[in-house]
Amino acid sequence: MKDIMTAPFLTEVRKLLQNMYRLGWDERNGGNLSYILKEEELTPYLDVTKVIRNNPTNFDAKPLAGRYFIVTGTGKYFKNVYDDPENNLGIMRVSADGQSVELLWGYADGGRPTSELPAHFRSHISRLSVDPEHRVVLHTHCTNVIAMTFVHPLDARSFTRTLWQMCTECMVVFPDGVGVLPWMLCGNDEIGVATAEKMKEFRLCVWGMHGIFGTGKSLDEAFGLVETVEKAAEIYVKIMNKPILQTITDEQLWILADAFGVTPREGFLEPRK
Ligand code: 13P
Ligand code: ZN
């Protein structure tokens, strides 16, 4: 068996979470990650027949039965993951009945998966139903997105339009826009269900006064979506109280979409002239 500390997926996760901590998005235990692993990625490093313990999912995760995940632990700090992955991360398989996860590695100090597991797993189910290649759900407390949710209407169309107008690349990176939820109590199945509903249509979901969920086929894709939204939100927060002399018009957003071959979410732009 090879040393799991040399597994590429683990190195990738450690580096990503360290980077996010350094960006100031993941204070204390803020933020969580779940990443679908392929059995063939795991078996050189781990005996997947040895289950350490089971943790209940408290909802029906049957559509994910048999899938492997690496998931951040509840109460764990992104800051500490790089140096101590075995206490802060867990590798698990969803049980055949979808009622629990079987811990195969990690949570060495007796830890459990993130309290946002319902939002993660339910979002995986939604994204897999529209994209079989999907693998990552990433939640973070990126500062400017949270700031923007205090001063901007929380409907998906206007929130997305403002973000698109803040940087030229936004239309290219997330033409499908962002879903938005109002403030809700976090860490329970209700917000999990609401998030997963948005994830049937969107790859991104903003949680009002809390943070964002981003998804993708890879860690880079999920992170890239979130950092692009966060950058746009930062520009919005910087300019919102200043006289605006020009913006990117809907006409120009259509030109961008055509040039890069992307389809803006229907109804979010004014019709072409
Ligand atoms: P966990 O520590 O349970 O992952 O919760 C952090 C968080 O961001 C809650 O939304
Ligand atoms: Zn959070």
Short mmCIF file of C-alpha atoms and ligand atoms in Angstrom, two decimals:
data_model
loop_
_atom_site.label_atom_id
_atom_site.label_comp_id
_atom_site.label_asym_id
_atom_site.label_seq_id
_atom_site.Cartn_x
_atom_site.Cartn_y
_atom_site.Cartn_z
CA MET A 1 0.00 0.00 0.00
CA LYS A 2 1.38 3.44 -0.92
CA ASP A 3 1.51 6.24 1.68
CA ILE A 4 -1.78 8.12 1.47
CA MET A 5 0.03 11.38 2.21
CA THR A 6 1.46 11.10 -1.32
CA ALA A 7 -1.96 10.62 -2.98
CA PRO A 8 -2.48 13.36 -5.60
CA PHE A 9 -6.12 13.98 -4.59
CA LEU A 10 -5.07 14.57 -0.97
CA THR A 11 -2.27 16.97 -1.94
CA GLU A 12 -4.71 18.84 -4.14
CA VAL A 13 -7.27 19.20 -1.32
CA ARG A 14 -4.62 20.27 1.23
CA LYS A 15 -3.26 22.95 -1.11
CA LEU A 16 -6.70 24.26 -2.05
CA LEU A 17 -7.92 24.65 1.53
CA GLN A 18 -4.68 26.31 2.60
CA ASN A 19 -5.03 28.73 -0.28
CA MET A 20 -8.63 29.51 0.65
CA TYR A 21 -7.66 30.12 4.26
CA ARG A 22 -4.96 32.54 3.10
CA LEU A 23 -7.57 34.39 1.03
CA GLY A 24 -9.35 35.16 4.30
CA TRP A 25 -12.54 33.38 3.30
CA ASP A 26 -12.49 30.57 5.84
CA GLU A 27 -12.17 31.98 9.34
CA ARG A 28 -12.15 29.46 12.20
CA ASN A 29 -14.19 26.42 10.97
CA GLY A 30 -15.92 28.44 8.22
CA GLY A 31 -16.35 26.60 4.94
CA ASN A 32 -16.45 22.93 3.97
CA LEU A 33 -15.60 20.71 1.00
CA SER A 34 -16.78 17.39 -0.40
CA TYR A 35 -15.08 15.79 -3.39
CA ILE A 36 -16.11 12.57 -5.14
CA LEU A 37 -13.17 10.15 -5.40
CA LYS A 38 -12.92 7.28 -7.84
CA GLU A 39 -12.28 3.84 -6.37
CA GLU A 40 -9.20 3.44 -8.57
CA GLU A 41 -7.73 6.65 -7.14
CA LEU A 42 -8.14 5.29 -3.62
CA THR A 43 -7.20 1.62 -3.75
CA PRO A 44 -3.42 2.15 -4.19
CA TYR A 45 -3.49 4.01 -0.83
CA LEU A 46 -6.33 2.56 1.18
CA ASP A 47 -7.93 -0.82 1.91
CA VAL A 48 -11.51 0.14 1.12
CA THR A 49 -12.87 -3.02 2.78
CA LYS A 50 -11.85 -1.73 6.24
CA VAL A 51 -14.57 0.50 7.69
CA ILE A 52 -13.48 2.44 10.81
CA ARG A 53 -16.97 3.55 11.86
CA ASN A 54 -20.34 4.61 10.47
CA ASN A 55 -21.89 8.07 10.75
CA PRO A 56 -25.61 8.53 10.07
CA THR A 57 -26.47 10.90 7.21
CA ASN A 58 -29.88 11.79 8.71
CA PHE A 59 -31.40 11.92 5.23
CA ASP A 60 -31.75 9.55 2.31
CA ALA A 61 -28.44 9.62 0.40
CA LYS A 62 -29.29 6.48 -1.59
CA PRO A 63 -28.61 8.06 -5.02
CA LEU A 64 -24.96 8.32 -3.84
CA ALA A 65 -24.73 4.74 -2.46
CA GLY A 66 -21.28 3.24 -3.01
CA ARG A 67 -19.66 6.55 -3.92
CA TYR A 68 -16.44 7.62 -2.24
CA PHE A 69 -15.91 11.14 -0.88
CA ILE A 70 -13.26 13.16 0.89
CA VAL A 71 -15.05 15.59 3.22
CA THR A 72 -13.89 18.25 5.70
CA GLY A 73 -14.75 17.57 9.34
CA THR A 74 -17.29 19.59 11.30
CA GLY A 75 -15.69 22.22 13.51
CA LYS A 76 -12.35 21.80 11.75
CA TYR A 77 -10.31 24.75 10.52
CA PHE A 78 -9.16 25.03 6.88
CA LYS A 79 -6.06 26.62 8.44
CA ASN A 80 -5.05 23.28 9.96
CA VAL A 81 -5.79 20.88 7.09
CA TYR A 82 -2.42 21.16 5.33
CA ASP A 83 -0.35 20.06 8.33
CA ASP A 84 -2.84 17.64 9.82
CA PRO A 85 -5.12 16.15 7.16
CA GLU A 86 -5.83 12.97 9.13
CA ASN A 87 -7.65 14.84 11.92
CA ASN A 88 -9.36 17.42 9.72
CA LEU A 89 -10.51 15.37 6.71
CA GLY A 90 -12.35 12.09 6.29
CA ILE A 91 -12.56 9.64 3.40
CA MET A 92 -15.82 7.76 3.33
CA ARG A 93 -18.22 5.67 1.27
CA VAL A 94 -21.98 6.12 1.26
CA SER A 95 -23.60 2.94 2.60
CA ALA A 96 -25.75 0.76 0.36
CA ASP A 97 -28.97 2.00 2.02
CA GLY A 98 -27.86 5.68 1.87
CA GLN A 99 -28.55 6.12 5.60
CA SER A 100 -24.91 6.46 6.70
CA VAL A 101 -21.35 7.05 5.59
CA GLU A 102 -18.65 4.45 6.21
CA LEU A 103 -15.45 6.12 7.39
CA LEU A 104 -12.38 4.60 5.72
CA TRP A 105 -9.71 7.10 6.74
CA GLY A 106 -9.35 10.33 8.73
CA TYR A 107 -11.33 12.11 11.48
CA ALA A 108 -8.62 10.50 13.63
CA ASP A 109 -9.63 12.38 16.77
CA GLY A 110 -13.18 11.02 16.57
CA GLY A 111 -14.51 13.77 14.30
CA ARG A 112 -17.55 13.74 12.02
CA PRO A 113 -18.35 15.11 8.55
CA THR A 114 -19.29 18.78 8.12
CA SER A 115 -22.64 19.90 9.52
CA GLU A 116 -23.46 20.97 5.95
CA LEU A 117 -23.36 17.37 4.70
CA PRO A 118 -27.06 17.49 3.67
CA ALA A 119 -26.39 20.56 1.49
CA HIS A 120 -23.29 18.90 0.04
CA PHE A 121 -24.75 15.47 -0.63
CA ARG A 122 -28.07 16.79 -1.87
CA SER A 123 -26.20 19.20 -4.17
CA HIS A 124 -24.07 16.31 -5.49
CA ILE A 125 -27.28 14.44 -6.31
CA SER A 126 -28.66 17.50 -8.16
CA ARG A 127 -25.47 18.21 -10.10
CA LEU A 128 -24.91 14.53 -11.03
CA SER A 129 -28.42 14.44 -12.48
CA VAL A 130 -27.43 17.14 -15.00
CA ASP A 131 -23.68 16.43 -15.32
CA PRO A 132 -22.33 12.89 -14.82
CA GLU A 133 -18.77 14.31 -14.67
CA HIS A 134 -19.55 16.49 -11.64
CA ARG A 135 -17.34 15.83 -8.57
CA VAL A 136 -16.96 18.83 -6.23
CA VAL A 137 -19.10 20.88 -3.83
CA LEU A 138 -17.28 23.72 -2.11
CA HIS A 139 -18.73 26.04 0.53
CA THR A 140 -16.91 29.15 1.70
CA HIS A 141 -17.46 32.46 3.49
CA CYS A 142 -15.91 34.66 0.79
CA THR A 143 -15.96 38.17 2.19
CA ASN A 144 -17.24 40.35 -0.63
CA VAL A 145 -20.05 38.01 -1.68
CA ILE A 146 -21.33 38.12 1.90
CA ALA A 147 -20.98 41.94 1.93
CA MET A 148 -22.93 42.19 -1.33
CA THR A 149 -25.85 40.19 0.10
CA PHE A 150 -26.49 43.01 2.61
CA VAL A 151 -26.86 45.75 0.02
CA HIS A 152 -28.14 44.04 -3.13
CA PRO A 153 -31.57 42.53 -3.86
CA LEU A 154 -31.41 38.75 -3.38
CA ASP A 155 -33.03 37.55 -6.58
CA ALA A 156 -30.99 35.45 -8.96
CA ARG A 157 -31.60 37.59 -12.04
CA SER A 158 -30.59 40.95 -10.63
CA PHE A 159 -27.74 39.49 -8.54
CA THR A 160 -26.33 37.68 -11.58
CA ARG A 161 -26.72 40.72 -13.84
CA THR A 162 -24.80 42.91 -11.40
CA LEU A 163 -21.99 40.34 -11.18
CA TRP A 164 -21.84 40.00 -14.99
CA GLN A 165 -21.49 43.78 -15.25
CA MET A 166 -18.54 43.95 -12.83
CA CYS A 167 -15.87 42.17 -14.95
CA THR A 168 -15.77 41.24 -18.61
CA GLU A 169 -14.87 37.60 -17.88
CA CYS A 170 -17.91 36.89 -15.68
CA MET A 171 -20.26 36.16 -18.59
CA VAL A 172 -17.70 33.73 -19.99
CA VAL A 173 -17.10 31.93 -16.66
CA PHE A 174 -20.68 31.67 -15.37
CA PRO A 175 -23.15 32.35 -18.22
CA ASP A 176 -25.59 30.13 -16.30
CA GLY A 177 -25.65 32.70 -13.46
CA VAL A 178 -25.92 32.25 -9.71
CA GLY A 179 -28.81 30.98 -7.64
CA VAL A 180 -29.53 32.94 -4.46
CA LEU A 181 -31.12 31.93 -1.17
CA PRO A 182 -32.27 34.36 1.52
CA TRP A 183 -30.85 34.05 5.04
CA MET A 184 -31.70 30.64 6.43
CA LEU A 185 -30.58 28.64 9.42
CA CYS A 186 -27.53 26.64 8.35
CA GLY A 187 -26.29 23.14 9.16
CA ASN A 188 -29.61 21.35 8.65
CA ASP A 189 -31.53 19.46 6.00
CA GLU A 190 -33.91 22.33 5.19
CA ILE A 191 -31.12 24.52 3.79
CA GLY A 192 -29.72 21.38 2.16
CA VAL A 193 -32.98 20.80 0.28
CA ALA A 194 -33.23 24.49 -0.73
CA THR A 195 -29.61 24.53 -1.97
CA ALA A 196 -30.00 21.31 -3.92
CA GLU A 197 -33.13 22.71 -5.59
CA LYS A 198 -31.04 25.65 -6.90
CA MET A 199 -28.25 23.26 -7.92
CA LYS A 200 -30.57 21.55 -10.41
CA GLU A 201 -30.26 24.75 -12.45
CA PHE A 202 -27.13 26.54 -11.23
CA ARG A 203 -23.50 25.57 -10.48
CA LEU A 204 -23.33 28.33 -7.88
CA CYS A 205 -25.63 29.22 -5.00
CA VAL A 206 -25.23 32.27 -2.77
CA TRP A 207 -26.45 31.99 0.81
CA GLY A 208 -27.62 35.43 1.96
CA MET A 209 -25.51 36.90 4.80
CA HIS A 210 -23.53 33.62 4.97
CA GLY A 211 -21.43 32.64 1.92
CA ILE A 212 -21.53 30.65 -1.28
CA PHE A 213 -21.66 27.09 -2.65
CA GLY A 214 -19.72 26.35 -5.84
CA THR A 215 -19.61 23.08 -7.77
CA GLY A 216 -17.64 21.56 -10.61
CA LYS A 217 -16.00 18.62 -12.30
CA SER A 218 -12.74 19.41 -10.51
CA LEU A 219 -11.47 21.39 -7.53
CA ASP A 220 -10.10 23.97 -9.96
CA GLU A 221 -13.44 24.41 -11.66
CA ALA A 222 -15.42 24.83 -8.42
CA PHE A 223 -12.81 27.16 -6.95
CA GLY A 224 -12.51 29.11 -10.21
CA LEU A 225 -16.25 29.76 -10.25
CA VAL A 226 -16.26 30.96 -6.65
CA GLU A 227 -13.19 33.19 -7.04
CA THR A 228 -14.65 34.81 -10.15
CA VAL A 229 -17.91 35.63 -8.34
CA GLU A 230 -15.96 36.86 -5.31
CA LYS A 231 -13.82 39.14 -7.52
CA ALA A 232 -16.93 40.60 -9.16
CA ALA A 233 -18.54 41.12 -5.74
CA GLU A 234 -15.38 42.89 -4.55
CA ILE A 235 -15.58 45.31 -7.46
CA TYR A 236 -19.27 45.89 -6.76
CA VAL A 237 -18.57 46.66 -3.10
CA LYS A 238 -15.77 49.05 -4.13
CA ILE A 239 -17.84 51.02 -6.66
CA MET A 240 -21.37 50.85 -5.25
CA ASN A 241 -21.21 54.23 -3.52
CA LYS A 242 -19.42 56.03 -6.35
CA PRO A 243 -20.94 57.82 -9.35
CA ILE A 244 -21.04 55.21 -12.14
CA LEU A 245 -20.00 56.72 -15.48
CA GLN A 246 -20.23 53.53 -17.57
CA THR A 247 -20.98 49.85 -17.26
CA ILE A 248 -21.01 46.75 -19.46
CA THR A 249 -24.31 46.96 -21.32
CA ASP A 250 -26.59 44.04 -22.18
CA GLU A 251 -25.63 44.61 -25.82
CA GLN A 252 -21.97 44.11 -24.88
CA LEU A 253 -22.81 41.03 -22.77
CA TRP A 254 -24.50 39.52 -25.85
CA ILE A 255 -21.38 40.31 -27.92
CA LEU A 256 -19.25 38.54 -25.29
CA ALA A 257 -21.53 35.51 -25.18
CA ASP A 258 -21.41 35.21 -28.97
CA ALA A 259 -17.63 35.63 -29.12
CA PHE A 260 -16.99 32.96 -26.48
CA GLY A 261 -19.79 30.64 -27.60
CA VAL A 262 -21.69 30.65 -24.30
CA THR A 263 -25.44 30.88 -23.69
CA PRO A 264 -26.55 33.41 -21.07
CA ARG A 265 -29.24 32.09 -18.76
CA GLU A 266 -32.54 32.64 -20.49
CA GLY A 267 -34.32 35.84 -19.47
CA PHE A 268 -31.40 37.31 -17.51
CA LEU A 269 -30.36 39.72 -20.32
CA GLU A 270 -32.68 42.13 -22.09
CA PRO A 271 -33.48 40.74 -25.57
CA ARG A 272 -31.06 41.65 -28.36
CA LYS A 273 -31.95 44.76 -30.30
P1 13P B 1 -18.74 22.90 9.71
O1 13P B 1 -17.61 23.21 10.67
O2 13P B 1 -19.74 21.96 10.31
O3 13P B 1 -18.19 22.42 8.38
O4 13P B 1 -19.54 24.25 9.45
C1 13P B 1 -18.90 25.37 8.93
C2 13P B 1 -19.80 26.24 8.14
O5 13P B 1 -19.34 26.98 7.29
C3 13P B 1 -21.26 26.16 8.37
O6 13P B 1 -21.98 26.75 7.32
ZN ZN B 2 -20.81 28.31 6.30
#
